[in-house]
mmCIF file with all atom_site columns, C-alpha atoms in Angstrom:
data_model
loop_
_atom_site.group_PDB
_atom_site.id
_atom_site.type_symbol
_atom_site.label_atom_id
_atom_site.label_alt_id
_atom_site.label_comp_id
_atom_site.label_asym_id
_atom_site.label_entity_id
_atom_site.label_seq_id
_atom_site.pdbx_PDB_ins_code
_atom_site.Cartn_x
_atom_site.Cartn_y
_atom_site.Cartn_z
_atom_site.occupancy
_atom_site.B_iso_or_equiv
_atom_site.pdbx_formal_charge
_atom_site.auth_seq_id
_atom_site.auth_comp_id
_atom_site.auth_asym_id
_atom_site.auth_atom_id
_atom_site.pdbx_PDB_model_num
ATOM 1   C CA . GLN A 1 1   ? -53.295 43.784 52.313 1.00 0.00 ? 722 GLN A CA 1
ATOM 2   C CA . VAL A 1 2   ? -54.777 43.266 49.375 1.00 0.00 ? 723 VAL A CA 1
ATOM 3   C CA . GLU A 1 3   ? -58.223 40.840 48.156 1.00 0.00 ? 724 GLU A CA 1
ATOM 4   C CA . LEU A 1 4   ? -58.613 39.677 44.336 1.00 0.00 ? 725 LEU A CA 1
ATOM 5   C CA . VAL A 1 5   ? -61.284 38.448 43.423 1.00 0.00 ? 726 VAL A CA 1
ATOM 6   C CA . GLU A 1 6   ? -62.119 36.524 40.060 1.00 0.00 ? 727 GLU A CA 1
ATOM 7   C CA . SER A 1 7   ? -64.466 36.092 37.922 1.00 0.00 ? 728 SER A CA 1
ATOM 8   C CA . GLY A 1 8   ? -66.741 35.876 35.055 1.00 0.00 ? 729 GLY A CA 1
ATOM 9   C CA . GLY A 1 9   ? -65.164 32.337 33.956 1.00 0.00 ? 730 GLY A CA 1
ATOM 10  C CA . GLY A 1 10  ? -66.984 29.354 32.562 1.00 0.00 ? 731 GLY A CA 1
ATOM 11  C CA . LEU A 1 11  ? -67.659 26.970 29.444 1.00 0.00 ? 732 LEU A CA 1
ATOM 12  C CA . VAL A 1 12  ? -67.841 28.216 26.246 1.00 0.00 ? 733 VAL A CA 1
ATOM 13  C CA . GLN A 1 13  ? -66.672 26.807 22.458 1.00 0.00 ? 734 GLN A CA 1
ATOM 14  C CA . THR A 1 14  ? -63.916 26.879 20.293 1.00 0.00 ? 735 THR A CA 1
ATOM 15  C CA . GLY A 1 15  ? -63.859 30.364 18.936 1.00 0.00 ? 736 GLY A CA 1
ATOM 16  C CA . GLY A 1 16  ? -65.896 31.837 21.447 1.00 0.00 ? 737 GLY A CA 1
ATOM 17  C CA . SER A 1 17  ? -65.303 34.879 23.453 1.00 0.00 ? 738 SER A CA 1
ATOM 18  C CA . LEU A 1 18  ? -64.821 35.280 27.794 1.00 0.00 ? 739 LEU A CA 1
ATOM 19  C CA . LYS A 1 19  ? -64.558 38.681 29.930 1.00 0.00 ? 740 LYS A CA 1
ATOM 20  C CA . LEU A 1 20  ? -62.635 37.788 33.156 1.00 0.00 ? 741 LEU A CA 1
ATOM 21  C CA . SER A 1 21  ? -62.245 40.701 36.063 1.00 0.00 ? 742 SER A CA 1
ATOM 22  C CA . CYS A 1 22  ? -61.297 41.035 38.679 1.00 0.00 ? 743 CYS A CA 1
ATOM 23  C CA . ALA A 1 23  ? -61.827 43.329 41.565 1.00 0.00 ? 744 ALA A CA 1
ATOM 24  C CA . ALA A 1 24  ? -59.303 43.967 44.526 1.00 0.00 ? 745 ALA A CA 1
ATOM 25  C CA . SER A 1 25  ? -60.019 45.049 47.975 1.00 0.00 ? 746 SER A CA 1
ATOM 26  C CA . GLY A 1 26  ? -57.661 47.184 49.708 1.00 0.00 ? 747 GLY A CA 1
ATOM 27  C CA . ARG A 1 27  ? -54.921 49.231 49.461 1.00 0.00 ? 748 ARG A CA 1
ATOM 28  C CA . THR A 1 28  ? -54.685 51.765 46.276 1.00 0.00 ? 749 THR A CA 1
ATOM 29  C CA . PHE A 1 29  ? -55.160 50.013 43.520 1.00 0.00 ? 750 PHE A CA 1
ATOM 30  C CA . SER A 1 30  ? -53.067 51.911 41.031 1.00 0.00 ? 751 SER A CA 1
ATOM 31  C CA . ASN A 1 31  ? -50.197 51.041 42.986 1.00 0.00 ? 752 ASN A CA 1
ATOM 32  C CA . TYR A 1 32  ? -49.781 47.955 41.869 1.00 0.00 ? 753 TYR A CA 1
ATOM 33  C CA . ILE A 1 33  ? -49.476 45.891 38.721 1.00 0.00 ? 754 ILE A CA 1
ATOM 34  C CA . MET A 1 34  ? -52.093 43.483 37.575 1.00 0.00 ? 755 MET A CA 1
ATOM 35  C CA . GLY A 1 35  ? -51.716 40.717 35.785 1.00 0.00 ? 756 GLY A CA 1
ATOM 36  C CA . TRP A 1 36  ? -53.329 37.856 34.160 1.00 0.00 ? 757 TRP A CA 1
ATOM 37  C CA . VAL A 1 37  ? -51.787 34.278 34.515 1.00 0.00 ? 758 VAL A CA 1
ATOM 38  C CA . ARG A 1 38  ? -53.076 30.937 34.387 1.00 0.00 ? 759 ARG A CA 1
ATOM 39  C CA . GLN A 1 39  ? -52.514 27.036 34.880 1.00 0.00 ? 760 GLN A CA 1
ATOM 40  C CA . ALA A 1 40  ? -53.373 24.180 32.762 1.00 0.00 ? 761 ALA A CA 1
ATOM 41  C CA . PRO A 1 41  ? -54.258 20.640 34.335 1.00 0.00 ? 762 PRO A CA 1
ATOM 42  C CA . GLY A 1 42  ? -50.740 19.201 34.459 1.00 0.00 ? 763 GLY A CA 1
ATOM 43  C CA . LYS A 1 43  ? -48.979 21.896 33.131 1.00 0.00 ? 764 LYS A CA 1
ATOM 44  C CA . GLU A 1 44  ? -46.823 25.191 35.099 1.00 0.00 ? 765 GLU A CA 1
ATOM 45  C CA . ARG A 1 45  ? -48.100 28.075 35.877 1.00 0.00 ? 766 ARG A CA 1
ATOM 46  C CA . GLU A 1 46  ? -47.450 31.031 32.869 1.00 0.00 ? 767 GLU A CA 1
ATOM 47  C CA . PHE A 1 47  ? -47.755 33.973 32.640 1.00 0.00 ? 768 PHE A CA 1
ATOM 48  C CA . VAL A 1 48  ? -50.960 35.266 30.479 1.00 0.00 ? 769 VAL A CA 1
ATOM 49  C CA . ALA A 1 49  ? -50.977 39.465 30.289 1.00 0.00 ? 770 ALA A CA 1
ATOM 50  C CA . ALA A 1 50  ? -50.188 42.347 32.808 1.00 0.00 ? 771 ALA A CA 1
ATOM 51  C CA . ILE A 1 51  ? -50.850 46.252 32.952 1.00 0.00 ? 772 ILE A CA 1
ATOM 52  C CA . SER A 1 52  ? -49.290 49.255 33.886 1.00 0.00 ? 773 SER A CA 1
ATOM 53  C CA . TYR A 1 53  ? -49.918 51.320 36.762 1.00 0.00 ? 774 TYR A CA 1
ATOM 54  C CA . SER A 1 54  ? -52.422 53.746 34.256 1.00 0.00 ? 775 SER A CA 1
ATOM 55  C CA . GLY A 1 55  ? -53.085 51.285 32.316 1.00 0.00 ? 776 GLY A CA 1
ATOM 56  C CA . GLY A 1 56  ? -50.802 52.721 29.558 1.00 0.00 ? 777 GLY A CA 1
ATOM 57  C CA . SER A 1 57  ? -48.831 49.548 28.726 1.00 0.00 ? 778 SER A CA 1
ATOM 58  C CA . THR A 1 58  ? -49.423 46.248 28.420 1.00 0.00 ? 779 THR A CA 1
ATOM 59  C CA . TYR A 1 59  ? -47.943 42.997 27.737 1.00 0.00 ? 780 TYR A CA 1
ATOM 60  C CA . TYR A 1 60  ? -48.802 39.590 26.781 1.00 0.00 ? 781 TYR A CA 1
ATOM 61  C CA . SER A 1 61  ? -47.390 36.249 26.221 1.00 0.00 ? 782 SER A CA 1
ATOM 62  C CA . ASP A 1 62  ? -46.825 35.401 22.698 1.00 0.00 ? 783 ASP A CA 1
ATOM 63  C CA . SER A 1 63  ? -49.343 32.432 23.329 1.00 0.00 ? 784 SER A CA 1
ATOM 64  C CA . VAL A 1 64  ? -52.058 34.764 23.645 1.00 0.00 ? 785 VAL A CA 1
ATOM 65  C CA . LYS A 1 65  ? -50.635 38.514 21.518 1.00 0.00 ? 786 LYS A CA 1
ATOM 66  C CA . GLY A 1 66  ? -53.999 39.483 18.880 1.00 0.00 ? 787 GLY A CA 1
ATOM 67  C CA . ARG A 1 67  ? -56.681 37.502 20.967 1.00 0.00 ? 788 ARG A CA 1
ATOM 68  C CA . PHE A 1 68  ? -56.267 38.301 24.966 1.00 0.00 ? 789 PHE A CA 1
ATOM 69  C CA . THR A 1 69  ? -56.997 41.899 25.472 1.00 0.00 ? 790 THR A CA 1
ATOM 70  C CA . ILE A 1 70  ? -56.105 43.585 29.565 1.00 0.00 ? 791 ILE A CA 1
ATOM 71  C CA . SER A 1 71  ? -57.558 46.535 30.655 1.00 0.00 ? 792 SER A CA 1
ATOM 72  C CA . ARG A 1 72  ? -58.042 48.370 33.760 1.00 0.00 ? 793 ARG A CA 1
ATOM 73  C CA . ASP A 1 73  ? -60.320 50.783 36.068 1.00 0.00 ? 794 ASP A CA 1
ATOM 74  C CA . ASN A 1 74  ? -58.822 52.544 38.705 1.00 0.00 ? 795 ASN A CA 1
ATOM 75  C CA . ALA A 1 75  ? -61.556 54.302 39.555 1.00 0.00 ? 796 ALA A CA 1
ATOM 76  C CA . LYS A 1 76  ? -63.107 50.374 39.902 1.00 0.00 ? 797 LYS A CA 1
ATOM 77  C CA . ASN A 1 77  ? -60.409 48.932 41.395 1.00 0.00 ? 798 ASN A CA 1
ATOM 78  C CA . THR A 1 78  ? -61.213 46.256 38.839 1.00 0.00 ? 799 THR A CA 1
ATOM 79  C CA . VAL A 1 79  ? -58.848 44.584 36.199 1.00 0.00 ? 800 VAL A CA 1
ATOM 80  C CA . TYR A 1 80  ? -60.369 42.678 33.026 1.00 0.00 ? 801 TYR A CA 1
ATOM 81  C CA . LEU A 1 81  ? -59.215 40.204 30.642 1.00 0.00 ? 802 LEU A CA 1
ATOM 82  C CA . GLN A 1 82  ? -61.657 40.772 27.554 1.00 0.00 ? 803 GLN A CA 1
ATOM 83  C CA . MET A 1 83  ? -60.668 36.673 25.012 1.00 0.00 ? 804 MET A CA 1
ATOM 84  C CA . ASN A 1 84  ? -61.124 36.340 21.602 1.00 0.00 ? 805 ASN A CA 1
ATOM 85  C CA . ASN A 1 85  ? -61.022 33.543 19.319 1.00 0.00 ? 806 ASN A CA 1
ATOM 86  C CA . LEU A 1 86  ? -60.619 30.878 22.069 1.00 0.00 ? 807 LEU A CA 1
ATOM 87  C CA . LYS A 1 87  ? -58.853 27.846 21.946 1.00 0.00 ? 808 LYS A CA 1
ATOM 88  C CA . PRO A 1 88  ? -58.689 24.216 23.753 1.00 0.00 ? 809 PRO A CA 1
ATOM 89  C CA . GLU A 1 89  ? -55.628 25.197 25.452 1.00 0.00 ? 810 GLU A CA 1
ATOM 90  C CA . ASP A 1 90  ? -56.248 27.763 26.621 1.00 0.00 ? 811 ASP A CA 1
ATOM 91  C CA . THR A 1 91  ? -58.387 26.028 29.324 1.00 0.00 ? 812 THR A CA 1
ATOM 92  C CA . ALA A 1 92  ? -57.306 26.792 32.672 1.00 0.00 ? 813 ALA A CA 1
ATOM 93  C CA . VAL A 1 93  ? -57.485 28.206 35.557 1.00 0.00 ? 814 VAL A CA 1
ATOM 94  C CA . TYR A 1 94  ? -56.954 31.645 35.401 1.00 0.00 ? 815 TYR A CA 1
ATOM 95  C CA . GLY A 1 95  ? -55.635 33.707 38.684 1.00 0.00 ? 816 GLY A CA 1
ATOM 96  C CA . CYS A 1 96  ? -55.456 37.620 38.861 1.00 0.00 ? 817 CYS A CA 1
ATOM 97  C CA . VAL A 1 97  ? -51.981 39.275 40.891 1.00 0.00 ? 818 VAL A CA 1
ATOM 98  C CA . ALA A 1 98  ? -50.849 42.202 42.059 1.00 0.00 ? 819 ALA A CA 1
ATOM 99  C CA . ASP A 1 99  ? -47.199 43.879 42.415 1.00 0.00 ? 820 ASP A CA 1
ATOM 100 C CA . LEU A 1 100 ? -45.497 46.787 43.114 1.00 0.00 ? 821 LEU A CA 1
ATOM 101 C CA . HIS A 1 101 ? -42.584 45.414 40.165 1.00 0.00 ? 822 HIS A CA 1
ATOM 102 C CA . LEU A 1 102 ? -43.994 44.401 36.382 1.00 0.00 ? 823 LEU A CA 1
ATOM 103 C CA . ILE A 1 103 ? -40.820 42.511 36.004 1.00 0.00 ? 824 ILE A CA 1
ATOM 104 C CA . THR A 1 104 ? -41.994 39.819 38.251 1.00 0.00 ? 825 THR A CA 1
ATOM 105 C CA . ILE A 1 105 ? -44.492 38.756 36.951 1.00 0.00 ? 826 ILE A CA 1
ATOM 106 C CA . THR A 1 106 ? -43.755 39.123 33.433 1.00 0.00 ? 827 THR A CA 1
ATOM 107 C CA . SER A 1 107 ? -40.509 37.049 34.610 1.00 0.00 ? 828 SER A CA 1
ATOM 108 C CA . MET A 1 108 ? -42.942 34.258 35.853 1.00 0.00 ? 829 MET A CA 1
ATOM 109 C CA . ARG A 1 109 ? -41.247 35.365 39.714 1.00 0.00 ? 830 ARG A CA 1
ATOM 110 C CA . TRP A 1 110 ? -44.276 32.966 41.836 1.00 0.00 ? 831 TRP A CA 1
ATOM 111 C CA . GLU A 1 111 ? -42.410 33.247 44.602 1.00 0.00 ? 832 GLU A CA 1
ATOM 112 C CA . GLY A 1 112 ? -42.077 36.956 45.093 1.00 0.00 ? 833 GLY A CA 1
ATOM 113 C CA . VAL A 1 113 ? -45.613 38.027 43.263 1.00 0.00 ? 834 VAL A CA 1
ATOM 114 C CA . ASP A 1 114 ? -47.830 40.410 46.290 1.00 0.00 ? 835 ASP A CA 1
ATOM 115 C CA . TYR A 1 115 ? -50.956 39.511 46.594 1.00 0.00 ? 836 TYR A CA 1
ATOM 116 C CA . TRP A 1 116 ? -53.079 36.302 44.099 1.00 0.00 ? 837 TRP A CA 1
ATOM 117 C CA . GLY A 1 117 ? -56.422 35.681 44.065 1.00 0.00 ? 838 GLY A CA 1
ATOM 118 C CA . LYS A 1 118 ? -58.565 32.470 44.657 1.00 0.00 ? 839 LYS A CA 1
ATOM 119 C CA . GLY A 1 119 ? -58.476 31.809 40.499 1.00 0.00 ? 840 GLY A CA 1
ATOM 120 C CA . THR A 1 120 ? -61.904 30.901 37.914 1.00 0.00 ? 841 THR A CA 1
ATOM 121 C CA . LEU A 1 121 ? -61.866 27.857 36.290 1.00 0.00 ? 842 LEU A CA 1
ATOM 122 C CA . VAL A 1 122 ? -62.330 28.604 32.209 1.00 0.00 ? 843 VAL A CA 1
ATOM 123 C CA . THR A 1 123 ? -62.730 25.831 29.957 1.00 0.00 ? 844 THR A CA 1
ATOM 124 C CA . VAL A 1 124 ? -63.332 26.212 26.602 1.00 0.00 ? 845 VAL A CA 1
ATOM 125 C CA . SER A 1 125 ? -64.165 22.710 24.263 1.00 0.00 ? 846 SER A CA 1
ATOM 126 C CA . SER A 1 126 ? -63.428 21.305 20.789 1.00 0.00 ? 847 SER A CA 1
#
């Protein structure tokens, strides 16, 4: 079992920045692909970013590429999402996910994702 706890959400103005953290406990953190997903009010859940086991490879949705950066610290069992140049359309609940396989996350096969955090709300005001 892996428990994921997100933090760092809040209210920010357009163009501002936030850094989300997701702390993992339980099974070996480095065995899992880690990712961030989000769900805006009234919209479908969508993939945001993912990072490989060692952190050497990262993947982003087109909507956040160039603005968001995912990273991980396996010694601290933590994955981060640095969000810059935030836009009102980035407003959503951001959740942390863990899975043994990258494609499960990047292909948004949500029913197959191994572990989920409860999420943290990010609100971007215009």
